[in-house]
mmCIF file of C-alpha atoms and ligand atoms in Angstrom:
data_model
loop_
_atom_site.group_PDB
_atom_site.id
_atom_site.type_symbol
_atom_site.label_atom_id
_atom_site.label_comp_id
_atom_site.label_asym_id
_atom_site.label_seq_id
_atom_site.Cartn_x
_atom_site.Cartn_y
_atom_site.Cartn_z
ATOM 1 C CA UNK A 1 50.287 -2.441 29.518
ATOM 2 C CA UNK A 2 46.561 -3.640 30.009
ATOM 3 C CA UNK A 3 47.407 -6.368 27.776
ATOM 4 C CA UNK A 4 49.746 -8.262 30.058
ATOM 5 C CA UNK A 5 46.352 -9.695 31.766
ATOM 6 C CA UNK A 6 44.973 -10.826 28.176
ATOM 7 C CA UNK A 7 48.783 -12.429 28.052
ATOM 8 C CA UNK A 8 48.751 -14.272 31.107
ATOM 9 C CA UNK A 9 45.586 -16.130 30.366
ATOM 10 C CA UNK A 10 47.523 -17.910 27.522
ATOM 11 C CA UNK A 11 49.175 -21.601 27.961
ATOM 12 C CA UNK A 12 53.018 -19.560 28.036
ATOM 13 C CA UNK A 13 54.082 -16.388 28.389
ATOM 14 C CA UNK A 14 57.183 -13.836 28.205
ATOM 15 C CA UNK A 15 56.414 -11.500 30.521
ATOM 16 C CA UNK A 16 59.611 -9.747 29.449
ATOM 17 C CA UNK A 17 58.095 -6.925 27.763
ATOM 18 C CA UNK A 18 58.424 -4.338 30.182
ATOM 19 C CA UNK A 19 61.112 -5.661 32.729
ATOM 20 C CA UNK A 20 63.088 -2.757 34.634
ATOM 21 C CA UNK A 21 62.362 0.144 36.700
ATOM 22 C CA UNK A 22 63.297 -1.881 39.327
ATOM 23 C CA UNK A 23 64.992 -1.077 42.242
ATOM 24 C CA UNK A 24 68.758 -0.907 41.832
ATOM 25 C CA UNK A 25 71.730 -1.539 44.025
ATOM 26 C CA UNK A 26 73.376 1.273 42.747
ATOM 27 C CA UNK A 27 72.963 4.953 44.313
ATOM 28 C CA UNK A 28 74.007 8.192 42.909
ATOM 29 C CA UNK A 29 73.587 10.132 39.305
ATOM 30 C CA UNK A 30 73.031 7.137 36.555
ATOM 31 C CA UNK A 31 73.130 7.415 33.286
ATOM 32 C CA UNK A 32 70.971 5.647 30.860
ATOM 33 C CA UNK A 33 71.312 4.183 27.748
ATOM 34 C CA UNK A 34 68.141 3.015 25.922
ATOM 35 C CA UNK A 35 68.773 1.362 22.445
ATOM 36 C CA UNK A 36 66.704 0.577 19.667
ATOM 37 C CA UNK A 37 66.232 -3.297 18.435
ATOM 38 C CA UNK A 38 66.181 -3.520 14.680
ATOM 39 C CA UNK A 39 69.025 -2.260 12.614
ATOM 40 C CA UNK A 40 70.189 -0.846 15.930
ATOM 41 C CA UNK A 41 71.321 -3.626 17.702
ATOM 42 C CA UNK A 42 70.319 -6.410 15.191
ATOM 43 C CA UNK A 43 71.723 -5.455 11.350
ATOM 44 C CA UNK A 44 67.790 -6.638 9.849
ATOM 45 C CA UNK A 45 64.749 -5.677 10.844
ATOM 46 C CA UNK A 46 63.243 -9.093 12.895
ATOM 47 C CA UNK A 47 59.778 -8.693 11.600
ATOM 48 C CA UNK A 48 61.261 -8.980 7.518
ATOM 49 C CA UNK A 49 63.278 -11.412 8.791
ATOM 50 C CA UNK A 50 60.520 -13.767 10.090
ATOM 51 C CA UNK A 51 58.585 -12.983 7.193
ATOM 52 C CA UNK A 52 60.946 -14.661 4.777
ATOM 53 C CA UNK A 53 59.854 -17.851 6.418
ATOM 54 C CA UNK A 54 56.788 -17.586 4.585
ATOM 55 C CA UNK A 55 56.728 -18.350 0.546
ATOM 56 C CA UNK A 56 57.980 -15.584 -1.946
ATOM 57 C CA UNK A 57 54.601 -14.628 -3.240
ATOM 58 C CA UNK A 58 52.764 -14.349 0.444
ATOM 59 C CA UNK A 59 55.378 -12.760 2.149
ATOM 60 C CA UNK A 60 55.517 -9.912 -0.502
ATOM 61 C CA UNK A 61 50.923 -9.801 -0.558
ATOM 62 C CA UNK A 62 52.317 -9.287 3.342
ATOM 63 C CA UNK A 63 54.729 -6.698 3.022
ATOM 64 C CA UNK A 64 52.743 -4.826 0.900
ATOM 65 C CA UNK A 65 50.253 -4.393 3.920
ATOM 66 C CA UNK A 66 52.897 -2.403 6.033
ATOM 67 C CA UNK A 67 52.246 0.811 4.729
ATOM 68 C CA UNK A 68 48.174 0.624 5.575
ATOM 69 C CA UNK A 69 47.776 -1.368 8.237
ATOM 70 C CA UNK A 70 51.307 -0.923 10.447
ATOM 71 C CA UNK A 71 53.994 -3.319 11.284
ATOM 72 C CA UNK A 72 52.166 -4.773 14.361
ATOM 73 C CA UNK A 73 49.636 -5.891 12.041
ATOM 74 C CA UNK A 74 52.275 -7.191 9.347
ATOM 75 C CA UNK A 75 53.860 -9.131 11.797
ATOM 76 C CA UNK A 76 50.559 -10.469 13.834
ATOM 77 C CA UNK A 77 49.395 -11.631 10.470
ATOM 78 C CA UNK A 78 52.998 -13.490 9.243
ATOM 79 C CA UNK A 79 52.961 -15.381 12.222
ATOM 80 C CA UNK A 80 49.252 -16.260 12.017
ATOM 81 C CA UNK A 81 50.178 -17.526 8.105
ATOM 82 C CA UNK A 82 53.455 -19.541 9.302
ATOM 83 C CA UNK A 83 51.326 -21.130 11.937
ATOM 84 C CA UNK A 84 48.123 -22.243 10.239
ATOM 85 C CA UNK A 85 49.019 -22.658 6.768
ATOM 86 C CA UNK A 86 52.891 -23.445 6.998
ATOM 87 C CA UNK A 87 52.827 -25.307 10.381
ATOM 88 C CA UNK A 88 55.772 -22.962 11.619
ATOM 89 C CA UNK A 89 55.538 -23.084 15.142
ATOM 90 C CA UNK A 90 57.552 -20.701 17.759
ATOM 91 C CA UNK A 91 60.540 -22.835 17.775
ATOM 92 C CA UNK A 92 61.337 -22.551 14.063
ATOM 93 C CA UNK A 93 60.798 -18.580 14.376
ATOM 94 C CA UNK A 94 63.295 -18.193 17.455
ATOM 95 C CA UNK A 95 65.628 -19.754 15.433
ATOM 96 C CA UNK A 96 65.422 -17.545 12.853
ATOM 97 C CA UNK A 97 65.268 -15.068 14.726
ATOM 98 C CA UNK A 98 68.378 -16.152 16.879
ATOM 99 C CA UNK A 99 70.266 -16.412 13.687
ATOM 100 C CA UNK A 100 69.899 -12.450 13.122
ATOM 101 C CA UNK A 101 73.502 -10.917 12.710
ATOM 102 C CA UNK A 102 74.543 -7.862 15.526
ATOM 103 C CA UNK A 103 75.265 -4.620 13.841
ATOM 104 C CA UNK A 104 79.171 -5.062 13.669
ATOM 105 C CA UNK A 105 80.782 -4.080 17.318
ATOM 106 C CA UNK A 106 77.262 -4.213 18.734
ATOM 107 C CA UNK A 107 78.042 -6.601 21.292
ATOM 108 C CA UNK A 108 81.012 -5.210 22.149
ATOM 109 C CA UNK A 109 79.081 -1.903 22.468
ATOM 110 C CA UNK A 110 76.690 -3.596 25.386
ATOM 111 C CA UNK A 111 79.389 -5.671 27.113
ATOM 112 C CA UNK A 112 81.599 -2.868 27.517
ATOM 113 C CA UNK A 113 78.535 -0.012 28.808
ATOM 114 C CA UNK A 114 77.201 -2.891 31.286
ATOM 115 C CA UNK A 115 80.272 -3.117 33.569
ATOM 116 C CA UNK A 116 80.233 0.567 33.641
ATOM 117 C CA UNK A 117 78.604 0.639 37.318
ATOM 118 C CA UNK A 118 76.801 4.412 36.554
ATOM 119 C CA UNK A 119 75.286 3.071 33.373
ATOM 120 C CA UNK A 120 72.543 1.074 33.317
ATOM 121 C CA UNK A 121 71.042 -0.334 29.445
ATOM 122 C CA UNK A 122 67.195 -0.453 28.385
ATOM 123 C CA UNK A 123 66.049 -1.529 25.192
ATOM 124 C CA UNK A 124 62.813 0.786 23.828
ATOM 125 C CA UNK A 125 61.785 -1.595 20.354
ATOM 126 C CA UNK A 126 58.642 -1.882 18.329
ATOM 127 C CA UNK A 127 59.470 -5.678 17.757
ATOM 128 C CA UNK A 128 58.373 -7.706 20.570
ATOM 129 C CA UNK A 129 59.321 -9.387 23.649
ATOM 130 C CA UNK A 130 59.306 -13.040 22.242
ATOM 131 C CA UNK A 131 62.002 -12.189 19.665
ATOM 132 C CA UNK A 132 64.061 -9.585 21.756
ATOM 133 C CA UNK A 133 64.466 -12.002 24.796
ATOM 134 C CA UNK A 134 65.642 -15.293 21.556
ATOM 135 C CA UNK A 135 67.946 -13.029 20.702
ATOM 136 C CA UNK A 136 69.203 -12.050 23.855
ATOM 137 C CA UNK A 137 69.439 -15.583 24.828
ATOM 138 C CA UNK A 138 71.207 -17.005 22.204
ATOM 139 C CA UNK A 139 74.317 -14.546 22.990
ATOM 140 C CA UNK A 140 73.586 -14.604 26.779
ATOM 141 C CA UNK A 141 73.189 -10.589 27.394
ATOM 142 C CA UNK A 142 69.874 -10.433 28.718
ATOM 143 C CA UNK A 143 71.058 -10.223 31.956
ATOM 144 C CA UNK A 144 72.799 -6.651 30.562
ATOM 145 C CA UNK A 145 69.645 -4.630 30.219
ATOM 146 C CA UNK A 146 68.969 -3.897 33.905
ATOM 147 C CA UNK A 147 66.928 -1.172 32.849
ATOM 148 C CA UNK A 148 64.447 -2.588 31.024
ATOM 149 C CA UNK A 149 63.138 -3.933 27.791
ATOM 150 C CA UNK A 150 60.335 -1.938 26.437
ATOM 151 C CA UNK A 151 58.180 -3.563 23.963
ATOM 152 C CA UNK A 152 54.773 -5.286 22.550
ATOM 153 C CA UNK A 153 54.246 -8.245 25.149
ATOM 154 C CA UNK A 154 54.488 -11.770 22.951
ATOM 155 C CA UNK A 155 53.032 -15.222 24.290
ATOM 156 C CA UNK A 156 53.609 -18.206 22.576
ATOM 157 C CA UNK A 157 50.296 -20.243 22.551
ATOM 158 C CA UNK A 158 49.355 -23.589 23.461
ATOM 159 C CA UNK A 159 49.136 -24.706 19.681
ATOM 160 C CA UNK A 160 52.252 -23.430 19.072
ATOM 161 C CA UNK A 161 52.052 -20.047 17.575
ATOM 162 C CA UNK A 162 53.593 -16.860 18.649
ATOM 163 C CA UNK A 163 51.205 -14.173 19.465
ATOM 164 C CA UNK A 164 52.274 -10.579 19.904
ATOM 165 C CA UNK A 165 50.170 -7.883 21.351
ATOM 166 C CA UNK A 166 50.141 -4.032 21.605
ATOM 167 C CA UNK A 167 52.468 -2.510 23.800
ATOM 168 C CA UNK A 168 49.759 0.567 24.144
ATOM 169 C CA UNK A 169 46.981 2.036 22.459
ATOM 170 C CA UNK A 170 47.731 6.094 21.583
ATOM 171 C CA UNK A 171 46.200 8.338 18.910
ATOM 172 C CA UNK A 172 48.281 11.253 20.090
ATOM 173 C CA UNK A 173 51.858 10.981 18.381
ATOM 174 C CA UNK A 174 51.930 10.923 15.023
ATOM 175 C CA UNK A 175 55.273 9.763 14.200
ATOM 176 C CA UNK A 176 54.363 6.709 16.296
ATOM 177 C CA UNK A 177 52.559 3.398 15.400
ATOM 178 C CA UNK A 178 49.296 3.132 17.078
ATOM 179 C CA UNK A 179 50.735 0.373 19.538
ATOM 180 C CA UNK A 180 53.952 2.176 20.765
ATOM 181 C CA UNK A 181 54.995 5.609 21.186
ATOM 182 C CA UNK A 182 58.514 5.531 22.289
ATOM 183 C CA UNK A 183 58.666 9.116 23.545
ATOM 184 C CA UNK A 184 55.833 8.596 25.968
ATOM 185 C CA UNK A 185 58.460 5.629 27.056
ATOM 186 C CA UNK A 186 61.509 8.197 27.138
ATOM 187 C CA UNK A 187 59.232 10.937 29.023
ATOM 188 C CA UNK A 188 58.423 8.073 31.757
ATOM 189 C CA UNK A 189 61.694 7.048 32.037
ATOM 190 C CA UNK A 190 63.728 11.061 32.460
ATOM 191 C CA UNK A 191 60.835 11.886 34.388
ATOM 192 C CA UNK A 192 61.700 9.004 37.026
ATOM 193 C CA UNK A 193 64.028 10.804 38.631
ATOM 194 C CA UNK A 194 66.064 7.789 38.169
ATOM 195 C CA UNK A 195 68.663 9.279 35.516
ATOM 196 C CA UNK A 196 70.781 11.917 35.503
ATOM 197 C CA UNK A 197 71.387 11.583 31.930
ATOM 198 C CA UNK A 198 69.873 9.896 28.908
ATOM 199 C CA UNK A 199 71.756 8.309 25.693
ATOM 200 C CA UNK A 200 69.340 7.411 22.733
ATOM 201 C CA UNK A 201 70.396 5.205 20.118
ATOM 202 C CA UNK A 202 68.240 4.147 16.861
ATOM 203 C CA UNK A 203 68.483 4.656 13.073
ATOM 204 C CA UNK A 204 64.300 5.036 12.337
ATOM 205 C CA UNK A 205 61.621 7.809 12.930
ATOM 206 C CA UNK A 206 59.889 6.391 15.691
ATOM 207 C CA UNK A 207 63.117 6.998 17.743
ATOM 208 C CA UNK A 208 63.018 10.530 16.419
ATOM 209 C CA UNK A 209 60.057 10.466 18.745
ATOM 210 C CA UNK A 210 62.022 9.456 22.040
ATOM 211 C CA UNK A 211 64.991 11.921 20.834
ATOM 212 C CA UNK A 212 63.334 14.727 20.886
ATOM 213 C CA UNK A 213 61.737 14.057 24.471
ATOM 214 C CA UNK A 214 65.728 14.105 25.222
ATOM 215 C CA UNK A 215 67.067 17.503 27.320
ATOM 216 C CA UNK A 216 70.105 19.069 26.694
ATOM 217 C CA UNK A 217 72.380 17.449 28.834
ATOM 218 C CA UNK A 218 71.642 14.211 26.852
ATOM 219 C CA UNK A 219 72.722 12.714 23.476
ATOM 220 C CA UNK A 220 70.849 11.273 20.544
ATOM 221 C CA UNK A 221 72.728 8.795 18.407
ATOM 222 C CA UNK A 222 71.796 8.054 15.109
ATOM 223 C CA UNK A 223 72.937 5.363 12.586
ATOM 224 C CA UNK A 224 74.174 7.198 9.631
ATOM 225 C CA UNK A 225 73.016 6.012 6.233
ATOM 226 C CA UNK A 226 69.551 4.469 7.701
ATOM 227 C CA UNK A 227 66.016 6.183 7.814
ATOM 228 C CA UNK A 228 66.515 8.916 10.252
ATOM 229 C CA UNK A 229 69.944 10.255 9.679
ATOM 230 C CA UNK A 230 68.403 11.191 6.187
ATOM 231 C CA UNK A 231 65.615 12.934 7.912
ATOM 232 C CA UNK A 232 67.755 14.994 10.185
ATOM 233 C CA UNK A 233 69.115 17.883 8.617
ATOM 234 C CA UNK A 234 65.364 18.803 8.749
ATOM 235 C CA UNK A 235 64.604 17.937 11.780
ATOM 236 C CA UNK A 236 67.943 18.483 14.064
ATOM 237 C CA UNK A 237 66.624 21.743 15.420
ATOM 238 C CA UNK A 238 64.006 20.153 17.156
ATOM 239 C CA UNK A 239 66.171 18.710 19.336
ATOM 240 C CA UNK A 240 67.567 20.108 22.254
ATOM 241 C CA UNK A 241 69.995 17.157 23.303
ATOM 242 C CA UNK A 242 73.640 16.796 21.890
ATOM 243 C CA UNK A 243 73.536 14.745 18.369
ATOM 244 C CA UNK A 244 76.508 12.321 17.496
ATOM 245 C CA UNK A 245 76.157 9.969 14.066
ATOM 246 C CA UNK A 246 77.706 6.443 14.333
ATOM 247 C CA UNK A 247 78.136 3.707 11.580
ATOM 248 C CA UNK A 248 78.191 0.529 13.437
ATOM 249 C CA UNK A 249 79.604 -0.337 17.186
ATOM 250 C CA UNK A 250 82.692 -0.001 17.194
ATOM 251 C CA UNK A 251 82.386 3.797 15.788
ATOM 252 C CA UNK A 252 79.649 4.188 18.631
ATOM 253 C CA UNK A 253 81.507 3.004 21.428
ATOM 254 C CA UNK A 254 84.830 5.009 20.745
ATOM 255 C CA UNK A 255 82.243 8.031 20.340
ATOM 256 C CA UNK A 256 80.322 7.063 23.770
ATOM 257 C CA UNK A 257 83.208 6.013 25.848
ATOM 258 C CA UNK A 258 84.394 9.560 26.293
ATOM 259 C CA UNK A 259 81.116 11.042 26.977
ATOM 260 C CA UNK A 260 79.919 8.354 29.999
ATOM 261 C CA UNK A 261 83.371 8.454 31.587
ATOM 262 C CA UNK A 262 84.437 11.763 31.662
HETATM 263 MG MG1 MG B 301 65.348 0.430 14.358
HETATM 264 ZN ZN1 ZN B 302 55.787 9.021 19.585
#
């Protein structure tokens, strides 16, 4: 949030990072769905996926970093390496990052919610705004998330390199990163007034965190097979929302279809 100041001082910037909340044509109860980026809506996780731009032996010194010093750091530091010792500059990393498969049926998933009039989409990712908006380009859906995209702000600078900064700074949730707790985003968002109902959908812990800001009237979805649906039989009964499991898109949206027009 305070960062968007540092961002605009740079020679480009996305200011994508935290579109939405805006005011909306559309009167009357909403509901919202807010999906998750990596292995959510993307089948990799972006931030591996740019890393294999860098050589064999690096990228894994990298990856080995993760579990110290956070993914936010990982990342910062990959593109930092591509840049000054590979000469990768940000148009070689949108395009592999562009070249990212959907989860099967996930694009079918976000066509078909976005013409529902009472639905509006958000995206709530710990990747950043520089890859979320490639992608989104390069199938021509970023026009679809009306309610926002909620990320870490990325500029690309004048030399050429990408440069991705904190979405936040909070010590209080521990099953967030330092840089982004998505239930503080999921509290901000119900607490609008805006929605009448909330859909969740994400496969990792840190949307864990947002699900269990959920209420009862809404739903969590979570990817079976991935991080979190592994995690759930212990932690299912602290949520109060509705739970539904889903394999790719075209599971979810037969599961979802039901629920939003009812
Ligand atoms: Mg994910
Ligand atoms: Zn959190």
């Amino acid at each position: 949030m305070f960062a968007i100041s540092r961002c605009f001082r740079l020679s480009r910037c996305l200011p994508a990072f935290r579109r939405g909340l805006s005011e909306s044509s559309q009167s009357g109860p909403r509901t919202l769905v807010a999906i998750d980026f990596d292995r959510t809506i993307v089948e990799q996780d972006s931030y591996l996926a740019v890393s294999q731009l860098l050589p064999t032996r690096q990228r894994k010194e990298m990856q080995n970093l993760i579990p110290k010093c956070g993914w936010l750091n990982f990342i910062s530091r990959v593109l930092q390496l591509l840049h000054s010792e590979h000469k990768v500059n940000f148009a070689t990393v949108a395009m592999r990052v562009r070249s990212l498969r959907a989860v099967p049926g996930m694009l079918r998933v976000v066509r078909r919610l976005a013409r529902i009039p009472e639905v509006e989409l958000c995206i709530v990712s710990d990747a950043n705004s520089f890859f979320i908006d490639e992608w989104l380009q390069a199938y021509d859906i970023e026009c679809l998330f009306a309610g926002g995209v909620f990320t870490n702000p990325a500029c690309v600078q004048a030399s050429g390199a990408v440069l991705v900064l904190p979405y936040q700074e909070q010590g209080d949730c521990e099953l967030c990163p330092f840089n982004l707790c998505k239930g503080s985003v999921l509290e901000e968002l119900t607490c609008s007034g805006r929605y009448e109902r909330v859909i969740y959908v994400g496969d990792s812990c840190n949307d864990l965190c947002a699900m269990k800001r959920l209420r009862e009237k809404d739903v969590a979805c979570i990817r079976r097979g991935y991080e979190l649906h592994g995690k759930i039989a212990a932690h299912g009964q602290e949520l109060a929302c509705s739970v539904l499991t889903w394999r790719d898109g075209h599971e979810l949206v037969e599961l979802l279809m039901p629920k939003i027009v009812a």
